[in-house]
Short mmCIF file of C-alpha atoms in Angstrom, two decimals:
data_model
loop_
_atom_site.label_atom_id
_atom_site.label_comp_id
_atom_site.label_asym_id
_atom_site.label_seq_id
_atom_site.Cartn_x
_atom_site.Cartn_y
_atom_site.Cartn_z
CA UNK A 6 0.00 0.00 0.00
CA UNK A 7 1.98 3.24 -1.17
CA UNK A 8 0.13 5.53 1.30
CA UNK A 9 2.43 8.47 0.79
CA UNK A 10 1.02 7.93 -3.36
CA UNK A 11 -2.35 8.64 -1.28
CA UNK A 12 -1.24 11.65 0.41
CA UNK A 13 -0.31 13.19 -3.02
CA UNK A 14 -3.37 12.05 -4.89
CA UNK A 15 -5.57 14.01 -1.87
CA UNK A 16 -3.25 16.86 -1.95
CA UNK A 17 -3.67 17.23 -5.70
CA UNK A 18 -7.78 16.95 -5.27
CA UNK A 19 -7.96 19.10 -2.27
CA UNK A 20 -8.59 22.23 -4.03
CA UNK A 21 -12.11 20.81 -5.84
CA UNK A 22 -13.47 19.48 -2.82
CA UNK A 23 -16.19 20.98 -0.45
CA UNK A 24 -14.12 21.77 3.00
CA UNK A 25 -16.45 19.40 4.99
CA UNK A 26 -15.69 16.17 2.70
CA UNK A 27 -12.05 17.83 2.29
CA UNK A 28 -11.77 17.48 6.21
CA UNK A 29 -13.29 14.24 6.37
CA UNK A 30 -10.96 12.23 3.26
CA UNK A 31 -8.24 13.90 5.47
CA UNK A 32 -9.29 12.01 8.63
CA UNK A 33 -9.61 8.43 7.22
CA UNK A 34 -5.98 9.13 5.60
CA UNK A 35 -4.11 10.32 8.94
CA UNK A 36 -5.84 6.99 10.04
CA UNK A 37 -5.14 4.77 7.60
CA UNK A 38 -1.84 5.48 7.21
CA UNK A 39 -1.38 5.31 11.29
CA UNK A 40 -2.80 2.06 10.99
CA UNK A 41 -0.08 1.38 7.81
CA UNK A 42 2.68 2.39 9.89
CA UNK A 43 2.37 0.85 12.86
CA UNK A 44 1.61 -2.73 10.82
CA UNK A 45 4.67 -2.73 8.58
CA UNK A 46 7.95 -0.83 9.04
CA UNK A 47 8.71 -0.42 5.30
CA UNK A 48 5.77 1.30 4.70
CA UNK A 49 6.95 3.46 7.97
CA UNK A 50 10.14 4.37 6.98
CA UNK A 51 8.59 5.42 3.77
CA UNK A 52 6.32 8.22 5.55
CA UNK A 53 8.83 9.73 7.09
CA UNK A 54 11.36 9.81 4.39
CA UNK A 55 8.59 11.30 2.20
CA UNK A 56 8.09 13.40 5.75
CA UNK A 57 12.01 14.77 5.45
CA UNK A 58 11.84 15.80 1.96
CA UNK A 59 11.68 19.52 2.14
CA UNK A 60 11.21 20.36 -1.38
CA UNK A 61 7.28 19.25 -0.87
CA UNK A 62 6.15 21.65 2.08
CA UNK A 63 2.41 21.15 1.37
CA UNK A 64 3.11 17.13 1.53
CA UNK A 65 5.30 17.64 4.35
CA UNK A 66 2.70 19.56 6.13
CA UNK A 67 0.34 16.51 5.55
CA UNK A 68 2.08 13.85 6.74
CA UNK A 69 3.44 15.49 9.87
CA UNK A 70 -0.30 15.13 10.87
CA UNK A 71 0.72 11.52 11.30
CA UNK A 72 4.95 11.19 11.57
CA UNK A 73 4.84 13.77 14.67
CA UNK A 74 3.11 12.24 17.93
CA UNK A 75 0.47 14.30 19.47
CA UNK A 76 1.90 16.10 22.47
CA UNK A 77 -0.72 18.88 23.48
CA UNK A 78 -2.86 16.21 24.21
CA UNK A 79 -1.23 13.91 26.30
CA UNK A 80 -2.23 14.76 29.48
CA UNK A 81 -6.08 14.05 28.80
CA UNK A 82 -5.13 10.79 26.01
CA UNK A 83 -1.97 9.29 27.06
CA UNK A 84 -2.98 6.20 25.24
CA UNK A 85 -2.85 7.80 21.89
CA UNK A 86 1.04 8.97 22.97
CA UNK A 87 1.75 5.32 23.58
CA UNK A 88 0.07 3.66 21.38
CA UNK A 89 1.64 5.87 17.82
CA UNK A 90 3.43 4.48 15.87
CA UNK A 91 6.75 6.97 16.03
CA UNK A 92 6.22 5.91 19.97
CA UNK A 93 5.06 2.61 20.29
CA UNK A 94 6.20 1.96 23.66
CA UNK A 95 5.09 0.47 27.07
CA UNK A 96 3.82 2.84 29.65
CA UNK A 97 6.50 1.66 32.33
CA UNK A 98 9.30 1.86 29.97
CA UNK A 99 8.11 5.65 28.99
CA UNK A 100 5.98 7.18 31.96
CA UNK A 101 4.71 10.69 31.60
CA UNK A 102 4.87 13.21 34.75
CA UNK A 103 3.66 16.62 34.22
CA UNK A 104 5.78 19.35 35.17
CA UNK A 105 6.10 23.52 35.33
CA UNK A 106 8.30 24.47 32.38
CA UNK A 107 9.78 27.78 33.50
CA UNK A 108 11.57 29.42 30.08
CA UNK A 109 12.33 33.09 30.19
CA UNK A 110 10.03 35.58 29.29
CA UNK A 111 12.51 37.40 27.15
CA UNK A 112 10.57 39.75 25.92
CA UNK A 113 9.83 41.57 29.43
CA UNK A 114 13.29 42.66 29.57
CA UNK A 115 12.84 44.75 26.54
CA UNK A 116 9.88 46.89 28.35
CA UNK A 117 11.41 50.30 29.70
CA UNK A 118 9.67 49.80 33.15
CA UNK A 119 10.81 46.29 34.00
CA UNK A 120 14.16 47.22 35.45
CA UNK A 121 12.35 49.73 37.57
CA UNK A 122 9.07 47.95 38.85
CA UNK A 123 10.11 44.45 37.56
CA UNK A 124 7.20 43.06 40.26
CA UNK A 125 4.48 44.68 38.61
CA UNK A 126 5.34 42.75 34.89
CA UNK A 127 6.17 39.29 36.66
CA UNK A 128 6.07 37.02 39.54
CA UNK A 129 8.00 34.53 39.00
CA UNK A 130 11.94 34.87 37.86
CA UNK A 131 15.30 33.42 37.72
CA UNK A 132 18.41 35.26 39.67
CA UNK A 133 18.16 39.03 40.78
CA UNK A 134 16.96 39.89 43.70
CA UNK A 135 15.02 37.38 46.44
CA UNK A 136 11.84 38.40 47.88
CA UNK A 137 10.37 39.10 50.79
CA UNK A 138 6.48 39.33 52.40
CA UNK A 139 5.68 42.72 53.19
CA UNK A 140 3.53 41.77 56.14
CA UNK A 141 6.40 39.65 58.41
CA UNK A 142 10.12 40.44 56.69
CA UNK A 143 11.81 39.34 59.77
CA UNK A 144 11.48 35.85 58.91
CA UNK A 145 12.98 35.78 55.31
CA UNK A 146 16.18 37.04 56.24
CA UNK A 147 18.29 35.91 53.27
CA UNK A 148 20.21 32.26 53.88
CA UNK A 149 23.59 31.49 54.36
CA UNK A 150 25.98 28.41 54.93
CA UNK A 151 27.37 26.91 57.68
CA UNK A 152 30.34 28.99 57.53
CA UNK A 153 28.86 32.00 57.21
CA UNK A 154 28.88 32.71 53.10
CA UNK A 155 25.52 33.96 52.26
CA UNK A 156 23.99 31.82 49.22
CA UNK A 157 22.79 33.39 45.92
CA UNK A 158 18.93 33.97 45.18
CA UNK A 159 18.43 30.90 41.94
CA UNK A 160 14.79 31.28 41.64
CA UNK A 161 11.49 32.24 42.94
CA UNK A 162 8.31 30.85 41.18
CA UNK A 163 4.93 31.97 42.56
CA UNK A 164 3.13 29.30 43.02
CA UNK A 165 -0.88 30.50 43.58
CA UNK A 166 -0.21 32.75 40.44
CA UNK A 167 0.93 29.91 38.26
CA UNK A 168 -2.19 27.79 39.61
CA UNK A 169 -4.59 30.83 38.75
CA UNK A 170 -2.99 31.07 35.21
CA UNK A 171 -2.47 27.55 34.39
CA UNK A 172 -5.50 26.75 35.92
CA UNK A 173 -6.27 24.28 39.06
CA UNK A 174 -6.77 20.70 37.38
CA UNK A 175 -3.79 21.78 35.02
CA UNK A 176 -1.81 22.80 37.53
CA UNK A 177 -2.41 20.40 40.18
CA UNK A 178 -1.16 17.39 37.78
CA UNK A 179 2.33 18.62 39.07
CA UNK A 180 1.73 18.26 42.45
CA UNK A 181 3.05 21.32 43.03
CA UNK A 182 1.42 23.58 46.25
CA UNK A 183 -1.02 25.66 44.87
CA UNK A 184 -0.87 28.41 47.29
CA UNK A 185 2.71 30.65 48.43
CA UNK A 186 5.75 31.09 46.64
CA UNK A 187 9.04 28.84 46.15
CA UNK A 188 12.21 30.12 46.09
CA UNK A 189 16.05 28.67 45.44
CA UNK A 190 19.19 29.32 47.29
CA UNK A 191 22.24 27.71 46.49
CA UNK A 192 26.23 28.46 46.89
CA UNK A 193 26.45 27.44 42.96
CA UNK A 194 29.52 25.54 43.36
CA UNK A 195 28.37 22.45 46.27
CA UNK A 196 28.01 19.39 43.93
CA UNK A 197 26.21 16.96 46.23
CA UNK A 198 27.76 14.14 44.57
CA UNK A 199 29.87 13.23 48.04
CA UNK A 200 30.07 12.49 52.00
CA UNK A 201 31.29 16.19 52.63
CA UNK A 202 28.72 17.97 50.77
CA UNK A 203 27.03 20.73 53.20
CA UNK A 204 23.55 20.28 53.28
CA UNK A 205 23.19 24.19 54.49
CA UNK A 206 25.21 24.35 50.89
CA UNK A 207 21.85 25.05 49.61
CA UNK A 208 18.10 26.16 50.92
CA UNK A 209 14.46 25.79 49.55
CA UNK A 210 11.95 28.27 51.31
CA UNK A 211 8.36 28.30 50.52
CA UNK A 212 6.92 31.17 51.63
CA UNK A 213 3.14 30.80 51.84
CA UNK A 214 1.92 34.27 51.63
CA UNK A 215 -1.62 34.84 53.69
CA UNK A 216 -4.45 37.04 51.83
CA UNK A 217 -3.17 40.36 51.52
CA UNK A 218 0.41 39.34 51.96
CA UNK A 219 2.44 40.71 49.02
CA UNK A 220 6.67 40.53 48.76
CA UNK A 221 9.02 43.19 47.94
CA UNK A 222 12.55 42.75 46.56
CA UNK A 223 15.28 42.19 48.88
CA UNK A 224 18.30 44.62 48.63
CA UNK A 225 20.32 43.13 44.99
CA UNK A 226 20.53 44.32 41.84
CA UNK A 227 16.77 44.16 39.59
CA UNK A 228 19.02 44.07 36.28
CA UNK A 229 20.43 40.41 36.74
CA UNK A 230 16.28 39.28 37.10
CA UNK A 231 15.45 37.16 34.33
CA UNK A 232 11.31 36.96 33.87
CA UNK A 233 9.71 33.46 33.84
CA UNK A 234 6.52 32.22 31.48
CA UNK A 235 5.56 29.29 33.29
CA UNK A 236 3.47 26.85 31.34
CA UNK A 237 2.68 22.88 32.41
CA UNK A 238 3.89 20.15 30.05
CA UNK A 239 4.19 16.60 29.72
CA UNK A 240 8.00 14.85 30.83
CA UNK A 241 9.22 11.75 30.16
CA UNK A 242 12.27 9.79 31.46
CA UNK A 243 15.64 10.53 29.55
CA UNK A 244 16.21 7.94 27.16
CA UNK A 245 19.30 6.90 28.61
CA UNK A 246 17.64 5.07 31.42
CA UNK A 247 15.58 2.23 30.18
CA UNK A 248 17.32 -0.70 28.73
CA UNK A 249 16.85 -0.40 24.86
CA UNK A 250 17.97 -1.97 21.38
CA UNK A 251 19.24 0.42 19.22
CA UNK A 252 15.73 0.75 17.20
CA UNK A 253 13.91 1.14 20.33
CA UNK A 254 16.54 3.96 22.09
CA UNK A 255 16.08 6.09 18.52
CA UNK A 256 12.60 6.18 18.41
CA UNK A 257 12.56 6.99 22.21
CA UNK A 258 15.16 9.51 21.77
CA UNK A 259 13.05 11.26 18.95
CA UNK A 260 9.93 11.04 21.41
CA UNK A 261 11.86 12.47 24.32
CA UNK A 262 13.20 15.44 22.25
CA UNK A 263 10.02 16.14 21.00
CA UNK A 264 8.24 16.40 24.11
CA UNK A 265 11.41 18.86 25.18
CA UNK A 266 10.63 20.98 22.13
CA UNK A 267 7.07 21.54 23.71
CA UNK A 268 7.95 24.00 26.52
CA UNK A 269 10.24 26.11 23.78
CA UNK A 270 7.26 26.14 21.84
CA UNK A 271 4.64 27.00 24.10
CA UNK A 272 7.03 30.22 25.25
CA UNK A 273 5.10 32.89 23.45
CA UNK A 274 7.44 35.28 25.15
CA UNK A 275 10.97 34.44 24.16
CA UNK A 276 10.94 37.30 21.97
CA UNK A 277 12.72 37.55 18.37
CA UNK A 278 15.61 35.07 19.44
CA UNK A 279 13.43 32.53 20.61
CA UNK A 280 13.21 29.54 17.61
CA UNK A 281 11.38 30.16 14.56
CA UNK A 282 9.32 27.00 14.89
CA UNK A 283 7.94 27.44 11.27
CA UNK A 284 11.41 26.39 10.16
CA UNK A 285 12.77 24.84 12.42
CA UNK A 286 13.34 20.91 11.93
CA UNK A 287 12.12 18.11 13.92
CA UNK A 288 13.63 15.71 15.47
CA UNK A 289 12.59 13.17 12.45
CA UNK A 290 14.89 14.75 10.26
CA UNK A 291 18.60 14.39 9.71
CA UNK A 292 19.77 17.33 10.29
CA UNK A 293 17.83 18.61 13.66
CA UNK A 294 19.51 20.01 16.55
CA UNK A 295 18.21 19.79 19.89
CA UNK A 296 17.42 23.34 21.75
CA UNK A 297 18.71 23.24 25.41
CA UNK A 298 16.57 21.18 28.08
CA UNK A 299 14.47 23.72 29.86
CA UNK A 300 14.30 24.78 33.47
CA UNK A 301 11.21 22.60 35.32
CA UNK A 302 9.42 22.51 38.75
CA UNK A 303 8.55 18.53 39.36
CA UNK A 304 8.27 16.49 36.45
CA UNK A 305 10.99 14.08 34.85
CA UNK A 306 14.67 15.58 35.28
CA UNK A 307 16.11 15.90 31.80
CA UNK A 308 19.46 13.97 32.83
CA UNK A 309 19.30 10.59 33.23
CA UNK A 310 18.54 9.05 36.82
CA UNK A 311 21.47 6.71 37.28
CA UNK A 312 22.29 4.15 40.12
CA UNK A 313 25.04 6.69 41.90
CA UNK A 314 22.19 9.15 42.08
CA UNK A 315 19.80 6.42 43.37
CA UNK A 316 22.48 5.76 45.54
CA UNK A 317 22.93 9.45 47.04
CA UNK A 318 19.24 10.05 46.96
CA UNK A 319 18.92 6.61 49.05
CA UNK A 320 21.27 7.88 51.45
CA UNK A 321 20.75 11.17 51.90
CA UNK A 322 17.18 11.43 51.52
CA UNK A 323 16.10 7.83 53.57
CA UNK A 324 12.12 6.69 52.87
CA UNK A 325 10.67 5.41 55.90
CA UNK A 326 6.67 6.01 55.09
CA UNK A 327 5.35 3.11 53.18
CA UNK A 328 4.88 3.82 49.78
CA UNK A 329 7.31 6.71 50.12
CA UNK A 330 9.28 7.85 46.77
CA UNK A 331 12.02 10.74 45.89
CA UNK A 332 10.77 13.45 43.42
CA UNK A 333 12.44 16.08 41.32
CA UNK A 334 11.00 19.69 42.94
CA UNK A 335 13.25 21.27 40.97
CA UNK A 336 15.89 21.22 37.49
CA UNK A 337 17.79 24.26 36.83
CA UNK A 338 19.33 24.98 33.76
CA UNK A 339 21.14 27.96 34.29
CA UNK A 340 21.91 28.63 30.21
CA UNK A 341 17.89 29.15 29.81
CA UNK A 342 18.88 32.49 31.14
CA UNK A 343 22.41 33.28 30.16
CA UNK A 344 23.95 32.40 33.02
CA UNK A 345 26.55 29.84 31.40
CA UNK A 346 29.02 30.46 34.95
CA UNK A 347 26.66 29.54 37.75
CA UNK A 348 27.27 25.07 38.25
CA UNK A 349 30.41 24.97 37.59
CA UNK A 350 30.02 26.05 33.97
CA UNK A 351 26.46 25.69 33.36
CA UNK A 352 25.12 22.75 34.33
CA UNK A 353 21.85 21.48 35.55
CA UNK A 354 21.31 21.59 39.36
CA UNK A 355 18.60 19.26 40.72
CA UNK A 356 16.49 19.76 43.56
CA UNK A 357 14.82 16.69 45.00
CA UNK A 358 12.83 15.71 48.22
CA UNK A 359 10.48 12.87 49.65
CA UNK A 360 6.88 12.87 48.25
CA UNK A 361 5.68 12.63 51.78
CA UNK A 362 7.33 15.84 52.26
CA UNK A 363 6.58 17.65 49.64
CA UNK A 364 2.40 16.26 50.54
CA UNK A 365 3.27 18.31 53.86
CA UNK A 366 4.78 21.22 52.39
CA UNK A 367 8.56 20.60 54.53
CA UNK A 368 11.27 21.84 52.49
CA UNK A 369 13.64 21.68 55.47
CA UNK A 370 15.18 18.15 53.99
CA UNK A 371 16.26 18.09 50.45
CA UNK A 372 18.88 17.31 48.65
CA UNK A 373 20.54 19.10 45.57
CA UNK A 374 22.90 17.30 42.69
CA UNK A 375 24.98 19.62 39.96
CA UNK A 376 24.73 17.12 37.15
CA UNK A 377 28.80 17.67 35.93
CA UNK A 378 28.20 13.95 34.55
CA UNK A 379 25.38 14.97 32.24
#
């Protein structure tokens, strides 16, 4: 069945038909030739080949209705994720956890009044200054270590905003608290990877902010505040973890770097050197480049969970409760804002906890890793 010959045939007939039988022709084709790909692999590679070819951008158009996996979706249909056939994988190999991307919102920085009033544009952002409630400042005296050097604001996301704009059900499939504010501290250079890594290295303070309770900026400098566009999205594991063949780890690398393209995408504020995601390639075709993994609040971390960080995790962070697991609060990627210095040259920092304590909002026992090996 040459199902890419059908593509063109419809293509070339599109323009005499009525749009109601034009939409429905379309719709038995996207799933007949779903059903064609995911029964015989010749006729798949053929899609996507024909999918690559760039001198046909109306056929290309066509067929990415099929080659690309639905993603905006996934949340609400995970079975259709699964179950396509440029997926086609087991849920337990490839689970989905929803997360808080947190890209910048570039194009704030370009308003004249952001540098001034930078609270009245955004609420959440990445460096700067830290913040502080208006009603009881005498409790969010900035951190510092164990010796005495004071660590550096990383991020403050607030988090009853972000459930207001997402919305609740959205928002509460990253079991995130839907109420206060979050903040990072960190001494940027601490890896975590060892016995002798200070836990007071690094701090996570939730502040939870009572009706009527607004923050101000702490003393620092408002130009080194990047603005954050929150916006939930579907994570998977990276595809370094699960035990593949080489067939299987391609198609679940081109699944995983597609979902990481979402957040990018989404990011309506990155501003004119965001991507131009009406050129840019996929990652079906030969030549595509993957953008850098986005900062995220819960979710899959976009490094690979390996058995040393097990192994830290285990020890530093001990489950007791029954049924008790370790999950990412936070992943850091400092180069989402320019910041290629902090981490010992830009890498990721990852902030996990217990699920039992994040159910009870403590922060007081995490545990941070700089991911040098990633």
């Amino acid at each position: 069945m040459d199902v890419v010959q059908q593509w063109r045939d419809f293509l070339a007939s599109e323009p005499s038909l009525a749009e109601d039988e034009s939409a429905a022709r379309e719709e038995a084709l996207q799933e007949l030739t779903l059903a064609a790909m995911a029964d015989d692999a010749q006729t798949r590679a053929a899609v996507v080949e024909a999918f690559r070819d760039q001198s046909g951008a109306r056929l290309r158009q066509a067929l990415g209705s099929v080659v690309l996996p639905p993603r905006e979706e996934l949340a609400e249909e995970p079975a259709r994720w699964w179950s396509h056939p440029e997926v086609r994988t087991d849920p337990a190999v490839m689970p989905v956890a929803m997360a808080l991307s947190l890209p910048p919102a570039s194009v704030l920085l370009e308003e004249a009044d952001f540098r001034t009033d930078p609270l009245s544009m955004c609420t959440s952002w990445f460096a700067g200054p830290a913040a502080r409630r208006q009603l009881d400042a005498s409790v969010d005296a900035e951190p510092q270590r164990s010796d005495g050097q004071r660590l550096t604001h990383v991020i403050h996301v607030n988090l009853a905003d972000e459930s207001s704009n997402q919305g609740p059900e959205a928002f509460a499939s990253t079991g995130l608290p839907d109420h206060g504010a979050l903040q990072l501290f960190h001494d940027l250079s601490t890896e975590g990877w060892d016995d002798e890594s200070d836990p007071t290295a690094w701090q996570v303070r939730w502040l939870p902010l009572a009706d009527g309770d607004e923050v101000s900026l702490t003393d620092g400098a408002a130009d080194s505040m990047v603005p954050l566009n929150p916006q939930v999205v579907p994570t998977v594991p990276s595809p370094l973890e699960p035990s593949l063949n080489d067939e299987e780890y391609d198609r679940y690398a081109r699944a995983h770097a597609w979902l990481e393209e979402l957040g990018h995408e989404m990011n309506t504020m990155a501003g004119p050197d965001g991507p131009d995601f009406d050129e840019r390639l996929t990652p079906w075709d030969d030549s595509y480049e993957p953008l850098p993994s986005l900062t995220r609040m819960s979710g899959c971390p976009s490094a690979e969970r390996t058995e040393e960080t097990v192994g830290i995790l285990t020890a530093r962070l001990p489950l007791t409760a029954q049924n008790d697991r370790h999950v990412l609060l936070l992943d850091v990627n400092p180069e989402n804002y320019g910041q290629d210095s902090w981490f010992h040259g830009g890498h990721n920092v990852e902030v996990w906890m217990r699920a039992s304590d994040l159910v009870r909002r403590d922060f007081s026992s995490i545990w941070c890793l700089i991911r040098t090996d990633a």
